[in-house]
mmCIF file of C-alpha atoms in Angstrom:
data_model
loop_
_atom_site.group_PDB
_atom_site.id
_atom_site.type_symbol
_atom_site.label_atom_id
_atom_site.label_comp_id
_atom_site.label_asym_id
_atom_site.label_seq_id
_atom_site.Cartn_x
_atom_site.Cartn_y
_atom_site.Cartn_z
ATOM 1 C CA MET A 1 14.451 -18.780 30.776
ATOM 2 C CA LEU A 2 15.926 -21.655 28.814
ATOM 3 C CA LEU A 3 12.600 -22.208 27.087
ATOM 4 C CA PHE A 4 12.461 -18.527 26.201
ATOM 5 C CA ALA A 5 15.976 -18.655 24.786
ATOM 6 C CA LEU A 6 15.076 -21.675 22.676
ATOM 7 C CA SER A 7 11.926 -19.998 21.385
ATOM 8 C CA ALA A 8 13.822 -16.979 20.040
ATOM 9 C CA PRO A 9 15.467 -18.800 17.090
ATOM 10 C CA ALA A 10 12.120 -20.388 16.235
ATOM 11 C CA SER A 11 10.509 -16.952 16.104
ATOM 12 C CA ALA A 12 13.409 -15.670 14.024
ATOM 13 C CA HIS A 13 12.602 -18.299 11.361
ATOM 14 C CA ARG A 14 8.841 -17.744 11.443
ATOM 15 C CA LEU A 15 7.336 -17.932 7.945
ATOM 16 C CA HIS A 16 5.162 -15.224 6.398
ATOM 17 C CA VAL A 17 3.213 -14.820 3.176
ATOM 18 C CA PHE A 18 1.677 -11.708 1.632
ATOM 19 C CA ALA A 19 -0.522 -11.519 -1.477
ATOM 20 C CA THR A 20 -2.784 -9.084 -3.323
ATOM 21 C CA ALA A 21 -5.011 -9.187 -6.398
ATOM 22 C CA ASP A 22 -3.819 -7.435 -9.563
ATOM 23 C CA GLY A 23 -6.617 -7.760 -12.081
ATOM 24 C CA HIS A 24 -7.128 -11.513 -12.541
ATOM 25 C CA GLN A 25 -3.674 -12.284 -11.124
ATOM 26 C CA ILE A 26 -2.634 -12.972 -7.545
ATOM 27 C CA ARG A 27 0.822 -11.601 -6.766
ATOM 28 C CA GLY A 28 2.638 -12.194 -3.508
ATOM 29 C CA SER A 29 5.806 -13.037 -1.652
ATOM 30 C CA THR A 30 6.858 -15.387 1.127
ATOM 31 C CA TYR A 31 9.665 -14.687 3.569
ATOM 32 C CA PHE A 32 11.004 -15.384 7.041
ATOM 33 C CA ALA A 33 10.792 -12.997 9.998
ATOM 34 C CA ARG A 34 14.258 -11.549 9.370
ATOM 35 C CA GLY A 35 13.278 -10.675 5.811
ATOM 36 C CA SER A 36 15.102 -13.457 3.954
ATOM 37 C CA ALA A 37 13.153 -14.924 1.032
ATOM 38 C CA ALA A 38 11.653 -18.379 1.520
ATOM 39 C CA THR A 39 12.985 -19.572 -1.839
ATOM 40 C CA GLY A 40 12.587 -23.271 -1.079
ATOM 41 C CA ALA A 41 8.979 -23.006 0.057
ATOM 42 C CA ARG A 42 6.058 -24.861 -1.517
ATOM 43 C CA ILE A 43 3.031 -22.697 -2.274
ATOM 44 C CA GLU A 44 -0.429 -24.194 -2.667
ATOM 45 C CA VAL A 45 -3.376 -22.254 -4.105
ATOM 46 C CA LEU A 46 -6.696 -23.634 -2.824
ATOM 47 C CA ASP A 47 -10.316 -22.897 -3.698
ATOM 48 C CA PRO A 48 -13.025 -22.182 -1.060
ATOM 49 C CA GLN A 49 -13.613 -25.933 -0.589
ATOM 50 C CA GLY A 50 -9.910 -26.621 -0.049
ATOM 51 C CA ALA A 51 -9.314 -28.252 -3.441
ATOM 52 C CA LEU A 52 -5.841 -27.702 -4.896
ATOM 53 C CA LEU A 53 -5.852 -25.282 -7.844
ATOM 54 C CA ALA A 54 -2.105 -24.940 -8.346
ATOM 55 C CA GLU A 55 1.258 -25.546 -6.731
ATOM 56 C CA LEU A 56 3.847 -22.787 -7.104
ATOM 57 C CA THR A 57 7.522 -22.250 -6.358
ATOM 58 C CA PRO A 58 8.724 -18.746 -5.377
ATOM 59 C CA ASP A 59 11.551 -17.091 -7.301
ATOM 60 C CA ALA A 60 14.910 -16.004 -5.858
ATOM 61 C CA GLU A 61 13.204 -13.054 -4.126
ATOM 62 C CA GLY A 62 10.411 -15.194 -2.688
ATOM 63 C CA ARG A 63 7.810 -13.790 -5.111
ATOM 64 C CA PHE A 64 5.091 -15.708 -6.942
ATOM 65 C CA VAL A 65 2.262 -15.064 -9.415
ATOM 66 C CA TYR A 66 -0.919 -17.030 -10.048
ATOM 67 C CA SER A 67 -3.548 -16.343 -12.731
ATOM 68 C CA ALA A 68 -7.012 -16.946 -11.314
ATOM 69 C CA ALA A 69 -9.584 -18.634 -13.551
ATOM 70 C CA ALA A 70 -12.606 -17.174 -11.749
ATOM 71 C CA PRO A 71 -13.411 -14.485 -9.146
ATOM 72 C CA ILE A 72 -13.670 -16.817 -6.143
ATOM 73 C CA ASP A 73 -11.977 -16.913 -2.745
ATOM 74 C CA HIS A 74 -8.390 -18.182 -3.003
ATOM 75 C CA ARG A 75 -6.431 -19.512 -0.030
ATOM 76 C CA ILE A 76 -2.641 -19.262 -0.328
ATOM 77 C CA HIS A 77 -0.912 -21.848 1.873
ATOM 78 C CA VAL A 78 2.891 -21.939 2.176
ATOM 79 C CA TYR A 79 5.069 -24.761 3.558
ATOM 80 C CA ALA A 80 8.783 -24.293 4.218
ATOM 81 C CA GLY A 81 9.876 -27.410 6.097
ATOM 82 C CA ASP A 82 10.503 -27.898 9.840
ATOM 83 C CA GLY A 83 6.784 -27.363 10.402
ATOM 84 C CA HIS A 84 6.829 -23.735 9.177
ATOM 85 C CA GLN A 85 3.528 -22.737 7.566
ATOM 86 C CA ALA A 86 1.797 -19.504 6.614
ATOM 87 C CA GLU A 87 -1.524 -18.641 5.004
ATOM 88 C CA TRP A 88 -3.163 -15.704 3.228
ATOM 89 C CA MET A 89 -6.694 -15.262 1.891
ATOM 90 C CA ILE A 90 -7.633 -13.423 -1.311
ATOM 91 C CA LYS A 91 -11.374 -12.668 -1.318
ATOM 92 C CA ALA A 92 -13.485 -12.953 -4.449
ATOM 93 C CA GLU A 93 -14.275 -9.225 -4.369
ATOM 94 C CA GLU A 94 -10.583 -8.408 -4.787
ATOM 95 C CA LEU A 95 -10.485 -10.361 -8.067
ATOM 96 C CA SER A 96 -13.864 -9.330 -9.488
ATOM 97 C CA GLY A 97 -12.430 -6.314 -11.319
ATOM 98 C CA GLY A 98 -10.212 -8.578 -13.422
ATOM 99 C CA PHE A 99 -13.131 -10.466 -14.994
ATOM 100 C CA VAL A 100 -15.870 -9.255 -17.341
ATOM 101 C CA ARG A 101 -19.293 -10.583 -18.249
ATOM 102 C CA VAL A 102 -20.116 -10.553 -21.964
ATOM 103 C CA THR A 103 -23.797 -10.145 -22.870
ATOM 104 C CA THR A 104 -25.425 -9.891 -26.296
ATOM 105 C CA GLY A 105 -28.144 -7.310 -26.821
ATOM 106 C CA GLU A 106 -31.171 -7.447 -29.109
ATOM 107 C CA GLN A 107 -29.134 -6.032 -31.987
ATOM 108 C CA GLY A 108 -26.468 -8.707 -31.579
ATOM 109 C CA MET A 109 -23.992 -6.222 -30.108
ATOM 110 C CA ALA A 110 -21.720 -7.558 -27.372
ATOM 111 C CA ASP A 111 -21.676 -5.612 -24.130
ATOM 112 C CA THR A 112 -18.965 -6.223 -21.551
ATOM 113 C CA SER A 113 -19.039 -5.277 -17.889
ATOM 114 C CA PRO A 114 -17.232 -6.432 -14.750
ATOM 115 C CA ILE A 115 -18.610 -9.523 -13.018
ATOM 116 C CA THR A 116 -19.832 -7.349 -10.135
ATOM 117 C CA PRO A 117 -20.674 -4.107 -11.931
ATOM 118 C CA THR A 118 -21.881 -0.902 -10.392
ATOM 119 C CA ALA A 119 -25.072 0.207 -12.116
ATOM 120 C CA PRO A 120 -24.369 3.087 -14.513
ATOM 121 C CA GLY A 121 -25.985 6.479 -14.020
ATOM 122 C CA MET A 122 -29.681 6.383 -14.764
ATOM 123 C CA PRO A 123 -31.933 9.375 -15.344
ATOM 124 C CA VAL A 124 -34.473 10.191 -12.674
ATOM 125 C CA PRO A 125 -37.912 10.325 -14.329
ATOM 126 C CA PRO A 126 -39.388 13.824 -14.399
ATOM 127 C CA ILE A 127 -42.354 14.538 -12.172
ATOM 128 C CA ALA A 128 -45.563 14.650 -14.145
ATOM 129 C CA PRO A 129 -46.974 18.196 -14.235
ATOM 130 C CA SER A 130 -50.187 18.774 -12.290
ATOM 131 C CA GLY A 131 -53.196 20.602 -13.642
ATOM 132 C CA GLY A 132 -52.220 19.972 -17.245
ATOM 133 C CA ASP A 133 -49.562 22.708 -17.289
ATOM 134 C CA GLN A 134 -47.070 22.059 -20.104
ATOM 135 C CA GLN A 135 -43.950 22.948 -18.131
ATOM 136 C CA GLU A 136 -40.463 21.770 -19.009
ATOM 137 C CA HIS A 137 -38.873 19.465 -16.465
ATOM 138 C CA GLU A 138 -35.131 18.955 -16.265
ATOM 139 C CA VAL A 139 -33.887 15.346 -16.114
ATOM 140 C CA VAL A 140 -31.354 14.847 -13.315
ATOM 141 C CA LEU A 141 -28.542 12.358 -13.993
ATOM 142 C CA VAL A 142 -26.920 10.404 -11.198
ATOM 143 C CA ALA A 143 -23.221 10.549 -11.993
ATOM 144 C CA THR A 144 -21.326 7.301 -11.489
ATOM 145 C CA LEU A 145 -18.097 5.936 -12.887
ATOM 146 C CA ASP A 146 -18.149 3.514 -15.761
ATOM 147 C CA PRO A 147 -17.689 0.019 -14.228
ATOM 148 C CA ALA A 148 -14.691 -0.801 -16.426
ATOM 149 C CA LEU A 149 -13.002 2.499 -15.550
ATOM 150 C CA GLU A 150 -13.721 2.009 -11.851
ATOM 151 C CA ALA A 151 -12.197 -1.484 -11.960
ATOM 152 C CA ALA A 152 -9.105 -0.138 -13.740
ATOM 153 C CA ILE A 153 -8.665 2.570 -11.093
ATOM 154 C CA GLU A 154 -8.986 0.007 -8.293
ATOM 155 C CA ARG A 155 -6.322 -2.187 -9.916
ATOM 156 C CA ALA A 156 -3.965 0.774 -10.337
ATOM 157 C CA VAL A 157 -4.403 1.832 -6.700
ATOM 158 C CA ALA A 158 -3.888 -1.743 -5.459
ATOM 159 C CA ARG A 159 -0.723 -2.018 -7.557
ATOM 160 C CA GLN A 160 0.697 1.130 -5.932
ATOM 161 C CA VAL A 161 -0.365 0.215 -2.388
ATOM 162 C CA ARG A 162 0.910 -3.388 -2.507
ATOM 163 C CA PRO A 163 4.637 -2.570 -1.962
ATOM 164 C CA LEU A 164 3.763 -0.253 0.938
ATOM 165 C CA ARG A 165 1.669 -2.923 2.691
ATOM 166 C CA GLU A 166 4.421 -5.471 2.119
ATOM 167 C CA HIS A 167 7.089 -3.183 3.586
ATOM 168 C CA LEU A 168 4.912 -2.384 6.609
ATOM 169 C CA MET A 169 4.409 -6.078 7.347
ATOM 170 C CA ALA A 170 8.138 -6.775 7.019
ATOM 171 C CA ALA A 171 8.893 -3.833 9.334
ATOM 172 C CA GLU A 172 6.465 -5.204 11.944
ATOM 173 C CA ASP A 173 8.221 -8.566 11.813
ATOM 174 C CA ARG A 174 11.633 -6.942 12.342
ATOM 175 C CA ILE A 175 10.277 -4.956 15.294
ATOM 176 C CA ARG A 176 8.884 -8.109 16.893
ATOM 177 C CA LEU A 177 12.225 -9.897 16.475
ATOM 178 C CA SER A 178 14.146 -6.987 17.995
ATOM 179 C CA ASP A 179 11.691 -6.959 20.909
ATOM 180 C CA ILE A 180 12.318 -10.671 21.508
ATOM 181 C CA LEU A 181 16.089 -10.295 21.366
ATOM 182 C CA GLY A 182 15.943 -7.217 23.585
ATOM 183 C CA ALA A 183 13.842 -9.029 26.180
ATOM 184 C CA LEU A 184 16.203 -12.006 26.055
ATOM 185 C CA GLY A 185 19.199 -9.738 26.651
ATOM 186 C CA TYR A 186 17.390 -8.030 29.518
ATOM 187 C CA ILE A 187 16.615 -11.361 31.207
ATOM 188 C CA LEU A 188 20.177 -12.603 30.763
ATOM 189 C CA GLY A 189 21.445 -9.336 32.199
ATOM 190 C CA LEU A 190 19.230 -9.648 35.266
ATOM 191 C CA THR A 191 20.325 -13.263 35.703
ATOM 192 C CA GLY A 192 23.978 -12.261 35.539
ATOM 193 C CA PHE A 193 23.413 -9.488 38.057
ATOM 194 C CA ALA A 194 21.609 -11.913 40.404
ATOM 195 C CA ILE A 195 24.524 -14.387 40.212
ATOM 196 C CA TRP A 196 27.056 -11.611 40.870
ATOM 197 C CA TRP A 197 25.049 -10.318 43.843
ATOM 198 C CA SER A 198 24.715 -13.833 45.271
ATOM 199 C CA HIS A 199 28.497 -14.405 45.107
ATOM 200 C CA ARG A 200 29.164 -11.034 46.698
ATOM 201 C CA ARG A 201 26.862 -11.759 49.660
ATOM 202 C CA ARG A 202 28.564 -15.100 50.293
ATOM 203 C CA ARG A 203 31.880 -13.313 50.709
#
């Protein structure tokens, strides 16, 4: 029981980090289980091989921003002293919409498209007429979104969903803490009842 009681404050100070991609930027926040911002934390941004890309300091609300140089996996590692650590992974696919590939055509015209583009709609070739009949054949177009527009929509949706995901995670942390405190109170209550019952029987 004593070990459980000692573990409750440690859980109450558990560190968390949350991050999402917004175009070519990584935006996130770091906080403790009770919701207080981890303002004194040290944030490291690492590449897939573990090499340090940047070291950040959160603002007064625990928020941070990092501008990615390429659409690769980014590991966000947070240290807050007393052994508290937290980590979050941003996958390359989440950042791909914030980068474009520039290609030059035969006429010297530059064409830009996202790094991982979705192929634009292409016409389906008409079926050659049999028997030499000169019939008209309709060309069917496969409708797809322009890659740049699709990337912009994904960024807008992610920007709107980010606060909701962040609030849900914070709510889960508060629920876990209340569960711990409730269980601790329940155990202490049972212990008190057992002591009272033991004294009563001795009388």
